[in-house]
Protein backbone atom coordinates (compact mmCIF):
# COMPACT_ATOMS: atom_id res chain seq x y z
CA UNK A 1 0.00 0.00 0.00
CA UNK A 2 1.48 3.37 -1.00
CA UNK A 3 1.58 6.40 1.32
CA UNK A 4 -1.34 8.72 0.53
CA UNK A 5 -0.42 12.16 -0.75
CA UNK A 6 -1.17 15.06 1.58
CA UNK A 7 -3.26 17.83 0.04
CA UNK A 8 -3.48 21.11 1.93
CA UNK A 9 -6.58 23.15 1.09
CA UNK A 10 -6.44 26.79 2.17
CA UNK A 11 -9.08 29.50 2.42
CA UNK A 12 -9.84 32.52 4.57
CA UNK A 13 -12.70 30.58 6.15
CA UNK A 14 -15.19 27.84 5.38
CA UNK A 15 -15.74 28.65 1.69
CA UNK A 16 -12.88 26.47 0.53
CA UNK A 17 -14.89 23.49 1.75
CA UNK A 18 -16.84 23.76 -1.53
CA UNK A 19 -13.57 23.11 -3.37
CA UNK A 20 -12.42 20.48 -0.87
CA UNK A 21 -15.64 18.52 -1.44
CA UNK A 22 -14.88 18.13 -5.15
CA UNK A 23 -11.19 17.36 -4.60
CA UNK A 24 -12.06 14.66 -2.04
CA UNK A 25 -14.53 13.13 -4.49
CA UNK A 26 -11.81 13.03 -7.16
CA UNK A 27 -9.06 11.76 -4.79
CA UNK A 28 -10.72 9.96 -1.87
CA UNK A 29 -7.48 8.22 -0.92
CA UNK A 30 -5.49 11.38 -0.15
CA UNK A 31 -4.82 12.82 3.29
CA UNK A 32 -6.43 16.27 3.69
CA UNK A 33 -5.43 19.25 5.79
CA UNK A 34 -7.99 22.05 5.56
CA UNK A 35 -6.78 25.40 6.84
CA UNK A 36 -9.22 28.27 7.47
CA UNK A 37 -7.40 31.52 8.09
CA UNK A 38 -10.31 32.76 10.16
CA UNK A 39 -8.02 34.98 12.25
CA UNK A 40 -7.77 37.20 9.15
CA UNK A 41 -11.30 36.67 7.70
CA UNK A 42 -12.71 38.21 5.54
CA UNK A 43 -9.91 38.58 3.01
CA UNK A 44 -12.24 40.67 0.86
CA UNK A 45 -11.92 43.50 3.36
CA UNK A 46 -8.11 43.62 3.33
CA UNK A 47 -5.97 45.48 0.82
CA UNK A 48 -3.61 43.72 -1.55
CA UNK A 49 -0.38 44.36 0.36
CA UNK A 50 -1.92 43.05 3.59
CA UNK A 51 -3.06 39.81 1.96
CA UNK A 52 0.34 39.13 0.39
CA UNK A 53 2.10 39.90 3.69
CA UNK A 54 -0.29 37.57 5.49
CA UNK A 55 -0.52 34.57 3.16
CA UNK A 56 3.04 34.10 1.88
CA UNK A 57 4.74 33.60 5.29
CA UNK A 58 1.74 31.74 6.72
CA UNK A 59 1.96 29.28 3.84
CA UNK A 60 5.65 28.78 4.62
CA UNK A 61 4.74 27.79 8.19
CA UNK A 62 1.97 25.46 7.02
CA UNK A 63 4.27 23.76 4.52
CA UNK A 64 6.89 23.34 7.25
CA UNK A 65 4.36 21.75 9.62
CA UNK A 66 2.32 19.58 7.26
CA UNK A 67 4.71 18.81 4.40
CA UNK A 68 1.96 18.68 1.74
CA UNK A 69 2.48 17.24 -1.73
CA UNK A 70 0.22 19.89 -3.21
CA UNK A 71 -1.59 23.02 -2.02
CA UNK A 72 -4.98 24.23 -3.24
CA UNK A 73 -5.61 27.93 -2.65
CA UNK A 74 -9.39 27.60 -2.43
CA UNK A 75 -9.97 31.34 -2.34
CA UNK A 76 -10.37 33.72 -5.28
CA UNK A 77 -9.51 36.77 -3.22
CA UNK A 78 -6.12 35.25 -2.38
CA UNK A 79 -5.43 33.35 -5.63
CA UNK A 80 -5.89 36.39 -7.87
CA UNK A 81 -3.07 38.00 -5.89
CA UNK A 82 -0.69 35.58 -4.23
CA UNK A 83 -0.28 32.61 -6.58
CA UNK A 84 2.76 34.04 -8.36
CA UNK A 85 4.36 34.95 -5.00
CA UNK A 86 3.76 31.46 -3.60
CA UNK A 87 5.16 29.77 -6.69
CA UNK A 88 8.26 31.94 -6.51
CA UNK A 89 8.78 31.23 -2.81
CA UNK A 90 8.01 27.49 -2.53
CA UNK A 91 8.76 24.64 -4.86
CA UNK A 92 5.64 22.44 -4.53
CA UNK A 93 2.63 22.65 -6.87
CA UNK A 94 -0.08 25.24 -6.11
CA UNK A 95 -3.52 25.03 -7.67
CA UNK A 96 -5.47 28.28 -7.46
CA UNK A 97 -9.12 29.24 -7.67
CA UNK A 98 -9.79 32.14 -10.03
CA UNK A 99 -13.01 33.49 -11.57
CA UNK A 100 -14.32 31.07 -14.23
CA UNK A 101 -14.84 33.82 -16.81
CA UNK A 102 -13.74 31.83 -19.83
CA UNK A 103 -16.21 28.90 -19.50
CA UNK A 104 -18.98 31.32 -18.53
CA UNK A 105 -18.48 33.41 -21.65
CA UNK A 106 -18.23 30.32 -23.83
CA UNK A 107 -21.56 28.98 -22.59
CA UNK A 108 -23.60 32.22 -22.27
CA UNK A 109 -26.26 32.46 -24.96
CA UNK A 110 -27.41 36.02 -24.24
CA UNK A 111 -23.75 37.22 -24.09
CA UNK A 112 -24.43 38.81 -20.71
CA UNK A 113 -22.41 37.38 -17.84
CA UNK A 114 -21.98 38.56 -14.26
CA UNK A 115 -19.04 37.82 -11.99
CA UNK A 116 -20.01 37.74 -8.32
CA UNK A 117 -16.98 37.91 -6.02
CA UNK A 118 -15.58 39.79 -3.07
CA UNK A 119 -14.83 43.47 -3.52
CA UNK A 120 -11.15 42.53 -3.59
CA UNK A 121 -11.52 39.93 -6.36
CA UNK A 122 -13.51 42.17 -8.70
CA UNK A 123 -10.96 44.97 -8.31
CA UNK A 124 -7.97 42.79 -9.17
CA UNK A 125 -5.87 43.37 -12.26
CA UNK A 126 -5.89 39.55 -12.65
CA UNK A 127 -9.69 39.52 -12.99
CA UNK A 128 -9.70 42.44 -15.45
CA UNK A 129 -7.17 40.57 -17.55
CA UNK A 130 -9.32 37.42 -17.58
CA UNK A 131 -12.13 39.56 -18.98
CA UNK A 132 -9.99 41.21 -21.63
CA UNK A 133 -8.55 37.82 -22.67
CA UNK A 134 -11.65 35.63 -22.50
CA UNK A 135 -14.89 37.67 -22.61
CA UNK A 136 -15.14 37.02 -26.37
CA UNK A 137 -17.56 39.86 -26.95
CA UNK A 138 -19.72 39.16 -23.89
CA UNK A 139 -20.78 42.04 -21.68
CA UNK A 140 -19.31 41.17 -18.28
CA UNK A 141 -20.67 42.85 -15.14
CA UNK A 142 -18.41 42.75 -12.09
CA UNK A 143 -20.31 42.59 -8.81
CA UNK A 144 -18.29 43.02 -5.62
CA UNK A 145 -20.16 41.76 -2.58
CA UNK A 146 -19.23 43.09 0.84
CA UNK A 147 -21.27 40.66 2.90
CA UNK A 148 -22.07 37.43 1.08
CA UNK A 149 -19.02 35.48 2.33
CA UNK A 150 -19.86 36.35 5.93
CA UNK A 151 -23.51 35.44 5.36
CA UNK A 152 -22.42 32.05 3.98
CA UNK A 153 -20.17 31.45 7.02
CA UNK A 154 -23.04 32.33 9.31
CA UNK A 155 -25.47 30.03 7.49
CA UNK A 156 -23.07 27.07 7.55
CA UNK A 157 -22.48 27.65 11.26
CA UNK A 158 -26.23 27.35 11.88
CA UNK A 159 -27.13 31.03 12.29
CA UNK A 160 -30.28 32.31 10.62
CA UNK A 161 -29.57 34.48 7.60
CA UNK A 162 -32.36 36.59 6.11
CA UNK A 163 -33.39 36.15 2.47
CA UNK A 164 -33.45 39.95 2.04
CA UNK A 165 -29.78 40.20 2.98
CA UNK A 166 -28.76 37.59 0.41
CA UNK A 167 -31.05 39.02 -2.28
CA UNK A 168 -29.59 42.51 -1.83
CA UNK A 169 -26.05 41.22 -2.53
CA UNK A 170 -27.29 39.27 -5.53
CA UNK A 171 -29.46 41.89 -7.23
CA UNK A 172 -26.74 43.75 -9.24
CA UNK A 173 -25.86 40.49 -11.05
CA UNK A 174 -29.16 40.56 -12.89
CA UNK A 175 -28.92 42.93 -15.83
CA UNK A 176 -31.79 43.33 -18.28
CA UNK A 177 -35.48 44.03 -18.32
CA UNK A 178 -36.66 40.82 -16.71
CA UNK A 179 -38.67 37.96 -18.13
CA UNK A 180 -39.20 39.38 -21.62
CA UNK A 181 -35.69 40.59 -22.32
CA UNK A 182 -33.93 38.07 -24.57
CA UNK A 183 -30.59 39.75 -23.76
CA UNK A 184 -30.79 39.56 -19.96
CA UNK A 185 -27.98 38.01 -17.91
CA UNK A 186 -28.04 34.23 -18.26
CA UNK A 187 -24.80 33.23 -16.47
CA UNK A 188 -23.35 34.13 -13.07
CA UNK A 189 -19.79 33.18 -12.14
CA UNK A 190 -19.45 32.24 -8.47
CA UNK A 191 -16.09 33.94 -8.00
CA UNK A 192 -15.86 33.34 -4.26
CA UNK A 193 -15.68 29.84 -2.83
CA UNK A 194 -18.11 30.75 -0.07
CA UNK A 195 -21.01 31.34 -2.44
CA UNK A 196 -21.73 27.73 -3.48
CA UNK A 197 -22.51 27.15 0.23
CA UNK A 198 -25.64 29.25 -0.45
CA UNK A 199 -26.43 27.88 -3.90
CA UNK A 200 -29.94 26.61 -3.10
CA UNK A 201 -30.87 30.02 -1.74
CA UNK A 202 -29.19 31.89 -4.59
CA UNK A 203 -31.28 29.86 -7.04
CA UNK A 204 -34.45 30.51 -5.11
CA UNK A 205 -33.82 34.25 -4.68
CA UNK A 206 -32.66 34.95 -8.24
CA UNK A 207 -35.12 37.17 -10.16
CA UNK A 208 -34.85 34.75 -13.09
CA UNK A 209 -33.07 31.45 -13.70
CA UNK A 210 -29.40 31.62 -14.70
CA UNK A 211 -26.49 29.18 -14.96
CA UNK A 212 -24.26 29.40 -11.88
CA UNK A 213 -20.62 28.63 -12.70
CA UNK A 214 -18.63 27.01 -9.90
CA UNK A 215 -15.00 26.20 -10.77
CA UNK A 216 -14.61 23.51 -8.09
CA UNK A 217 -14.98 20.45 -10.39
CA UNK A 218 -12.34 21.85 -12.76
CA UNK A 219 -9.99 22.46 -9.82
CA UNK A 220 -10.47 18.88 -8.67
CA UNK A 221 -9.56 17.59 -12.15
CA UNK A 222 -6.44 19.74 -12.15
CA UNK A 223 -5.38 18.40 -8.74
CA UNK A 224 -5.91 14.85 -9.86
CA UNK A 225 -3.91 15.39 -13.06
CA UNK A 226 -1.01 16.88 -11.11
CA UNK A 227 -0.94 14.03 -8.60
CA UNK A 228 -1.00 11.37 -11.30
CA UNK A 229 -2.67 7.96 -11.03
CA UNK A 230 -4.16 7.24 -7.58
CA UNK A 231 -2.70 3.79 -6.84
CA UNK A 232 -3.90 1.98 -3.70
CA UNK A 233 -3.70 4.68 -1.06
CA UNK A 234 -6.97 4.62 0.74
CA UNK A 235 -6.29 2.88 4.06
CA UNK A 236 -4.20 5.45 5.85
CA UNK A 237 -5.93 8.62 4.63
CA UNK A 238 -7.32 11.04 7.19
CA UNK A 239 -8.42 14.62 7.50
CA UNK A 240 -7.55 17.58 9.68
CA UNK A 241 -9.26 20.91 10.11
CA UNK A 242 -7.26 23.87 11.34
CA UNK A 243 -8.46 27.35 12.24
CA UNK A 244 -5.68 29.92 12.49
CA UNK A 245 -7.62 31.57 15.35
CA UNK A 246 -6.97 28.24 17.15
CA UNK A 247 -10.63 27.91 18.00
CA UNK A 248 -11.73 24.30 18.33
CA UNK A 249 -14.23 23.41 15.60
CA UNK A 250 -17.67 22.58 16.85
CA UNK A 251 -19.11 21.92 13.43
CA UNK A 252 -18.39 18.23 13.03
CA UNK A 253 -21.79 17.33 11.62
CA UNK A 254 -21.88 20.21 9.15
CA UNK A 255 -18.30 19.62 8.01
CA UNK A 256 -18.26 15.85 7.57
CA UNK A 257 -19.95 15.81 4.11
CA UNK A 258 -17.26 18.14 2.75
CA UNK A 259 -14.60 15.66 3.86
CA UNK A 260 -16.31 12.78 2.03
CA UNK A 261 -17.84 11.44 5.24
CA UNK A 262 -14.63 11.58 7.29
CA UNK A 263 -14.67 13.32 10.64
CA UNK A 264 -11.82 15.84 10.56
CA UNK A 265 -9.45 15.79 13.54
N1 LIG B 1 -13.59 32.46 -0.02
C1 LIG B 1 -12.95 33.62 -0.45
C2 LIG B 1 -12.94 33.72 -1.98
O1 LIG B 1 -13.05 32.74 -2.68
C3 LIG B 1 -13.25 34.97 0.12
C4 LIG B 1 -13.95 35.26 1.37
C5 LIG B 1 -13.30 36.40 2.15
O2 LIG B 1 -13.60 37.57 1.91
O3 LIG B 1 -12.46 36.05 3.00
O4 LIG B 1 -12.75 34.79 -2.51
Tab-separated table of C-alpha atoms and ligand atoms in Angstrom:
chain	number	residue	atom	x	y	z
A	1	UNK	CA	0.000	0.000	0.000
A	2	UNK	CA	1.485	3.371	-1.001
A	3	UNK	CA	1.576	6.396	1.323
A	4	UNK	CA	-1.337	8.717	0.532
A	5	UNK	CA	-0.422	12.164	-0.752
A	6	UNK	CA	-1.166	15.064	1.583
A	7	UNK	CA	-3.258	17.830	0.044
A	8	UNK	CA	-3.476	21.113	1.929
A	9	UNK	CA	-6.579	23.149	1.086
A	10	UNK	CA	-6.438	26.785	2.173
A	11	UNK	CA	-9.081	29.502	2.424
A	12	UNK	CA	-9.845	32.517	4.565
A	13	UNK	CA	-12.702	30.579	6.147
A	14	UNK	CA	-15.194	27.839	5.376
A	15	UNK	CA	-15.744	28.654	1.689
A	16	UNK	CA	-12.875	26.471	0.534
A	17	UNK	CA	-14.888	23.495	1.749
A	18	UNK	CA	-16.841	23.759	-1.526
A	19	UNK	CA	-13.572	23.108	-3.366
A	20	UNK	CA	-12.420	20.485	-0.866
A	21	UNK	CA	-15.643	18.516	-1.439
A	22	UNK	CA	-14.877	18.132	-5.153
A	23	UNK	CA	-11.190	17.356	-4.600
A	24	UNK	CA	-12.057	14.659	-2.037
A	25	UNK	CA	-14.535	13.129	-4.495
A	26	UNK	CA	-11.808	13.032	-7.164
A	27	UNK	CA	-9.064	11.760	-4.786
A	28	UNK	CA	-10.721	9.960	-1.874
A	29	UNK	CA	-7.478	8.225	-0.915
A	30	UNK	CA	-5.490	11.383	-0.147
A	31	UNK	CA	-4.824	12.815	3.292
A	32	UNK	CA	-6.433	16.273	3.690
A	33	UNK	CA	-5.426	19.246	5.793
A	34	UNK	CA	-7.992	22.048	5.558
A	35	UNK	CA	-6.783	25.402	6.841
A	36	UNK	CA	-9.220	28.266	7.470
A	37	UNK	CA	-7.401	31.523	8.089
A	38	UNK	CA	-10.306	32.758	10.161
A	39	UNK	CA	-8.024	34.976	12.254
A	40	UNK	CA	-7.768	37.198	9.145
A	41	UNK	CA	-11.296	36.675	7.704
A	42	UNK	CA	-12.711	38.212	5.543
A	43	UNK	CA	-9.909	38.579	3.013
A	44	UNK	CA	-12.244	40.666	0.856
A	45	UNK	CA	-11.920	43.498	3.360
A	46	UNK	CA	-8.106	43.617	3.330
A	47	UNK	CA	-5.973	45.480	0.823
A	48	UNK	CA	-3.606	43.721	-1.547
A	49	UNK	CA	-0.378	44.355	0.365
A	50	UNK	CA	-1.922	43.053	3.586
A	51	UNK	CA	-3.056	39.811	1.958
A	52	UNK	CA	0.345	39.130	0.388
A	53	UNK	CA	2.104	39.895	3.689
A	54	UNK	CA	-0.285	37.565	5.490
A	55	UNK	CA	-0.522	34.567	3.164
A	56	UNK	CA	3.040	34.102	1.878
A	57	UNK	CA	4.744	33.604	5.294
A	58	UNK	CA	1.744	31.740	6.723
A	59	UNK	CA	1.962	29.280	3.837
A	60	UNK	CA	5.648	28.776	4.619
A	61	UNK	CA	4.739	27.790	8.193
A	62	UNK	CA	1.973	25.461	7.016
A	63	UNK	CA	4.272	23.759	4.521
A	64	UNK	CA	6.893	23.341	7.252
A	65	UNK	CA	4.362	21.754	9.618
A	66	UNK	CA	2.319	19.582	7.259
A	67	UNK	CA	4.712	18.807	4.399
A	68	UNK	CA	1.956	18.680	1.742
A	69	UNK	CA	2.484	17.244	-1.731
A	70	UNK	CA	0.218	19.887	-3.213
A	71	UNK	CA	-1.587	23.022	-2.019
A	72	UNK	CA	-4.978	24.233	-3.240
A	73	UNK	CA	-5.612	27.925	-2.653
A	74	UNK	CA	-9.392	27.598	-2.433
A	75	UNK	CA	-9.965	31.338	-2.344
A	76	UNK	CA	-10.369	33.717	-5.283
A	77	UNK	CA	-9.509	36.768	-3.216
A	78	UNK	CA	-6.121	35.253	-2.380
A	79	UNK	CA	-5.431	33.348	-5.629
A	80	UNK	CA	-5.892	36.386	-7.867
A	81	UNK	CA	-3.070	38.003	-5.893
A	82	UNK	CA	-0.686	35.577	-4.231
A	83	UNK	CA	-0.279	32.611	-6.580
A	84	UNK	CA	2.758	34.041	-8.359
A	85	UNK	CA	4.364	34.951	-4.998
A	86	UNK	CA	3.757	31.462	-3.602
A	87	UNK	CA	5.163	29.766	-6.694
A	88	UNK	CA	8.264	31.944	-6.514
A	89	UNK	CA	8.782	31.226	-2.809
A	90	UNK	CA	8.011	27.489	-2.527
A	91	UNK	CA	8.761	24.635	-4.863
A	92	UNK	CA	5.643	22.443	-4.534
A	93	UNK	CA	2.633	22.647	-6.869
A	94	UNK	CA	-0.076	25.235	-6.110
A	95	UNK	CA	-3.517	25.032	-7.668
A	96	UNK	CA	-5.468	28.280	-7.461
A	97	UNK	CA	-9.120	29.242	-7.667
A	98	UNK	CA	-9.795	32.137	-10.035
A	99	UNK	CA	-13.012	33.489	-11.566
A	100	UNK	CA	-14.316	31.068	-14.229
A	101	UNK	CA	-14.840	33.822	-16.805
A	102	UNK	CA	-13.737	31.826	-19.827
A	103	UNK	CA	-16.207	28.905	-19.498
A	104	UNK	CA	-18.984	31.319	-18.527
A	105	UNK	CA	-18.480	33.411	-21.653
A	106	UNK	CA	-18.231	30.325	-23.834
A	107	UNK	CA	-21.555	28.984	-22.592
A	108	UNK	CA	-23.596	32.217	-22.269
A	109	UNK	CA	-26.257	32.465	-24.962
A	110	UNK	CA	-27.405	36.025	-24.242
A	111	UNK	CA	-23.752	37.217	-24.093
A	112	UNK	CA	-24.426	38.810	-20.710
A	113	UNK	CA	-22.408	37.376	-17.845
A	114	UNK	CA	-21.977	38.565	-14.259
A	115	UNK	CA	-19.037	37.821	-11.986
A	116	UNK	CA	-20.011	37.735	-8.317
A	117	UNK	CA	-16.981	37.905	-6.020
A	118	UNK	CA	-15.582	39.794	-3.068
A	119	UNK	CA	-14.831	43.471	-3.517
A	120	UNK	CA	-11.150	42.526	-3.587
A	121	UNK	CA	-11.521	39.932	-6.359
A	122	UNK	CA	-13.514	42.168	-8.701
A	123	UNK	CA	-10.958	44.971	-8.308
A	124	UNK	CA	-7.968	42.790	-9.166
A	125	UNK	CA	-5.869	43.374	-12.258
A	126	UNK	CA	-5.895	39.554	-12.645
A	127	UNK	CA	-9.694	39.523	-12.985
A	128	UNK	CA	-9.699	42.442	-15.450
A	129	UNK	CA	-7.169	40.569	-17.551
A	130	UNK	CA	-9.316	37.418	-17.576
A	131	UNK	CA	-12.128	39.560	-18.977
A	132	UNK	CA	-9.990	41.205	-21.631
A	133	UNK	CA	-8.550	37.824	-22.672
A	134	UNK	CA	-11.650	35.629	-22.497
A	135	UNK	CA	-14.895	37.667	-22.614
A	136	UNK	CA	-15.141	37.025	-26.372
A	137	UNK	CA	-17.560	39.862	-26.948
A	138	UNK	CA	-19.725	39.160	-23.892
A	139	UNK	CA	-20.776	42.044	-21.680
A	140	UNK	CA	-19.312	41.171	-18.280
A	141	UNK	CA	-20.675	42.852	-15.144
A	142	UNK	CA	-18.409	42.752	-12.091
A	143	UNK	CA	-20.310	42.588	-8.811
A	144	UNK	CA	-18.295	43.016	-5.623
A	145	UNK	CA	-20.162	41.762	-2.585
A	146	UNK	CA	-19.227	43.090	0.838
A	147	UNK	CA	-21.274	40.660	2.903
A	148	UNK	CA	-22.071	37.433	1.084
A	149	UNK	CA	-19.016	35.477	2.328
A	150	UNK	CA	-19.857	36.352	5.929
A	151	UNK	CA	-23.508	35.440	5.357
A	152	UNK	CA	-22.416	32.049	3.981
A	153	UNK	CA	-20.165	31.447	7.018
A	154	UNK	CA	-23.041	32.330	9.306
A	155	UNK	CA	-25.473	30.032	7.489
A	156	UNK	CA	-23.073	27.069	7.553
A	157	UNK	CA	-22.483	27.652	11.255
A	158	UNK	CA	-26.226	27.349	11.877
A	159	UNK	CA	-27.133	31.033	12.294
A	160	UNK	CA	-30.279	32.307	10.622
A	161	UNK	CA	-29.575	34.484	7.603
A	162	UNK	CA	-32.364	36.585	6.111
A	163	UNK	CA	-33.388	36.149	2.474
A	164	UNK	CA	-33.455	39.948	2.036
A	165	UNK	CA	-29.784	40.205	2.976
A	166	UNK	CA	-28.761	37.591	0.410
A	167	UNK	CA	-31.055	39.020	-2.276
A	168	UNK	CA	-29.587	42.513	-1.835
A	169	UNK	CA	-26.047	41.216	-2.531
A	170	UNK	CA	-27.287	39.269	-5.532
A	171	UNK	CA	-29.464	41.890	-7.233
A	172	UNK	CA	-26.743	43.748	-9.236
A	173	UNK	CA	-25.859	40.491	-11.048
A	174	UNK	CA	-29.160	40.564	-12.893
A	175	UNK	CA	-28.922	42.932	-15.833
A	176	UNK	CA	-31.786	43.327	-18.283
A	177	UNK	CA	-35.479	44.031	-18.316
A	178	UNK	CA	-36.659	40.821	-16.710
A	179	UNK	CA	-38.669	37.960	-18.128
A	180	UNK	CA	-39.202	39.379	-21.617
A	181	UNK	CA	-35.687	40.594	-22.316
A	182	UNK	CA	-33.932	38.075	-24.570
A	183	UNK	CA	-30.592	39.752	-23.759
A	184	UNK	CA	-30.794	39.565	-19.957
A	185	UNK	CA	-27.976	38.008	-17.907
A	186	UNK	CA	-28.041	34.230	-18.258
A	187	UNK	CA	-24.802	33.229	-16.473
A	188	UNK	CA	-23.353	34.134	-13.072
A	189	UNK	CA	-19.790	33.181	-12.137
A	190	UNK	CA	-19.455	32.241	-8.471
A	191	UNK	CA	-16.086	33.937	-7.996
A	192	UNK	CA	-15.862	33.342	-4.263
A	193	UNK	CA	-15.676	29.836	-2.831
A	194	UNK	CA	-18.110	30.748	-0.069
A	195	UNK	CA	-21.006	31.341	-2.445
A	196	UNK	CA	-21.726	27.734	-3.477
A	197	UNK	CA	-22.514	27.151	0.227
A	198	UNK	CA	-25.640	29.247	-0.451
A	199	UNK	CA	-26.427	27.883	-3.901
A	200	UNK	CA	-29.936	26.612	-3.105
A	201	UNK	CA	-30.871	30.017	-1.742
A	202	UNK	CA	-29.185	31.892	-4.594
A	203	UNK	CA	-31.282	29.861	-7.039
A	204	UNK	CA	-34.452	30.514	-5.107
A	205	UNK	CA	-33.822	34.249	-4.676
A	206	UNK	CA	-32.658	34.953	-8.236
A	207	UNK	CA	-35.120	37.170	-10.156
A	208	UNK	CA	-34.855	34.752	-13.089
A	209	UNK	CA	-33.075	31.451	-13.696
A	210	UNK	CA	-29.401	31.615	-14.699
A	211	UNK	CA	-26.488	29.175	-14.961
A	212	UNK	CA	-24.259	29.397	-11.880
A	213	UNK	CA	-20.624	28.629	-12.700
A	214	UNK	CA	-18.626	27.013	-9.896
A	215	UNK	CA	-15.000	26.205	-10.765
A	216	UNK	CA	-14.606	23.509	-8.088
A	217	UNK	CA	-14.984	20.445	-10.387
A	218	UNK	CA	-12.338	21.847	-12.764
A	219	UNK	CA	-9.990	22.456	-9.820
A	220	UNK	CA	-10.473	18.875	-8.669
A	221	UNK	CA	-9.563	17.591	-12.147
A	222	UNK	CA	-6.438	19.743	-12.153
A	223	UNK	CA	-5.381	18.402	-8.735
A	224	UNK	CA	-5.912	14.846	-9.862
A	225	UNK	CA	-3.908	15.387	-13.062
A	226	UNK	CA	-1.012	16.882	-11.114
A	227	UNK	CA	-0.944	14.027	-8.599
A	228	UNK	CA	-0.997	11.370	-11.298
A	229	UNK	CA	-2.667	7.965	-11.027
A	230	UNK	CA	-4.164	7.245	-7.585
A	231	UNK	CA	-2.699	3.792	-6.837
A	232	UNK	CA	-3.901	1.981	-3.697
A	233	UNK	CA	-3.698	4.676	-1.061
A	234	UNK	CA	-6.975	4.622	0.744
A	235	UNK	CA	-6.294	2.882	4.062
A	236	UNK	CA	-4.204	5.455	5.853
A	237	UNK	CA	-5.931	8.616	4.632
A	238	UNK	CA	-7.319	11.038	7.187
A	239	UNK	CA	-8.420	14.621	7.499
A	240	UNK	CA	-7.549	17.578	9.678
A	241	UNK	CA	-9.263	20.914	10.113
A	242	UNK	CA	-7.256	23.871	11.344
A	243	UNK	CA	-8.462	27.349	12.242
A	244	UNK	CA	-5.680	29.924	12.488
A	245	UNK	CA	-7.617	31.573	15.345
A	246	UNK	CA	-6.971	28.241	17.152
A	247	UNK	CA	-10.634	27.913	17.999
A	248	UNK	CA	-11.732	24.296	18.335
A	249	UNK	CA	-14.230	23.414	15.603
A	250	UNK	CA	-17.674	22.584	16.852
A	251	UNK	CA	-19.115	21.919	13.426
A	252	UNK	CA	-18.387	18.226	13.035
A	253	UNK	CA	-21.786	17.329	11.620
A	254	UNK	CA	-21.883	20.206	9.154
A	255	UNK	CA	-18.299	19.619	8.015
A	256	UNK	CA	-18.264	15.854	7.573
A	257	UNK	CA	-19.951	15.814	4.113
A	258	UNK	CA	-17.256	18.139	2.749
A	259	UNK	CA	-14.601	15.658	3.863
A	260	UNK	CA	-16.313	12.784	2.028
A	261	UNK	CA	-17.842	11.439	5.239
A	262	UNK	CA	-14.626	11.579	7.291
A	263	UNK	CA	-14.666	13.315	10.636
A	264	UNK	CA	-11.815	15.839	10.563
A	265	UNK	CA	-9.448	15.791	13.543
B	1	LIG	N1	-13.588	32.458	-0.019
B	1	LIG	C1	-12.947	33.622	-0.451
B	1	LIG	C2	-12.935	33.717	-1.977
B	1	LIG	O1	-13.045	32.743	-2.678
B	1	LIG	C3	-13.247	34.974	0.124
B	1	LIG	C4	-13.946	35.264	1.374
B	1	LIG	C5	-13.295	36.396	2.152
B	1	LIG	O2	-13.598	37.574	1.910
B	1	LIG	O3	-12.464	36.053	3.000
B	1	LIG	O4	-12.752	34.788	-2.506
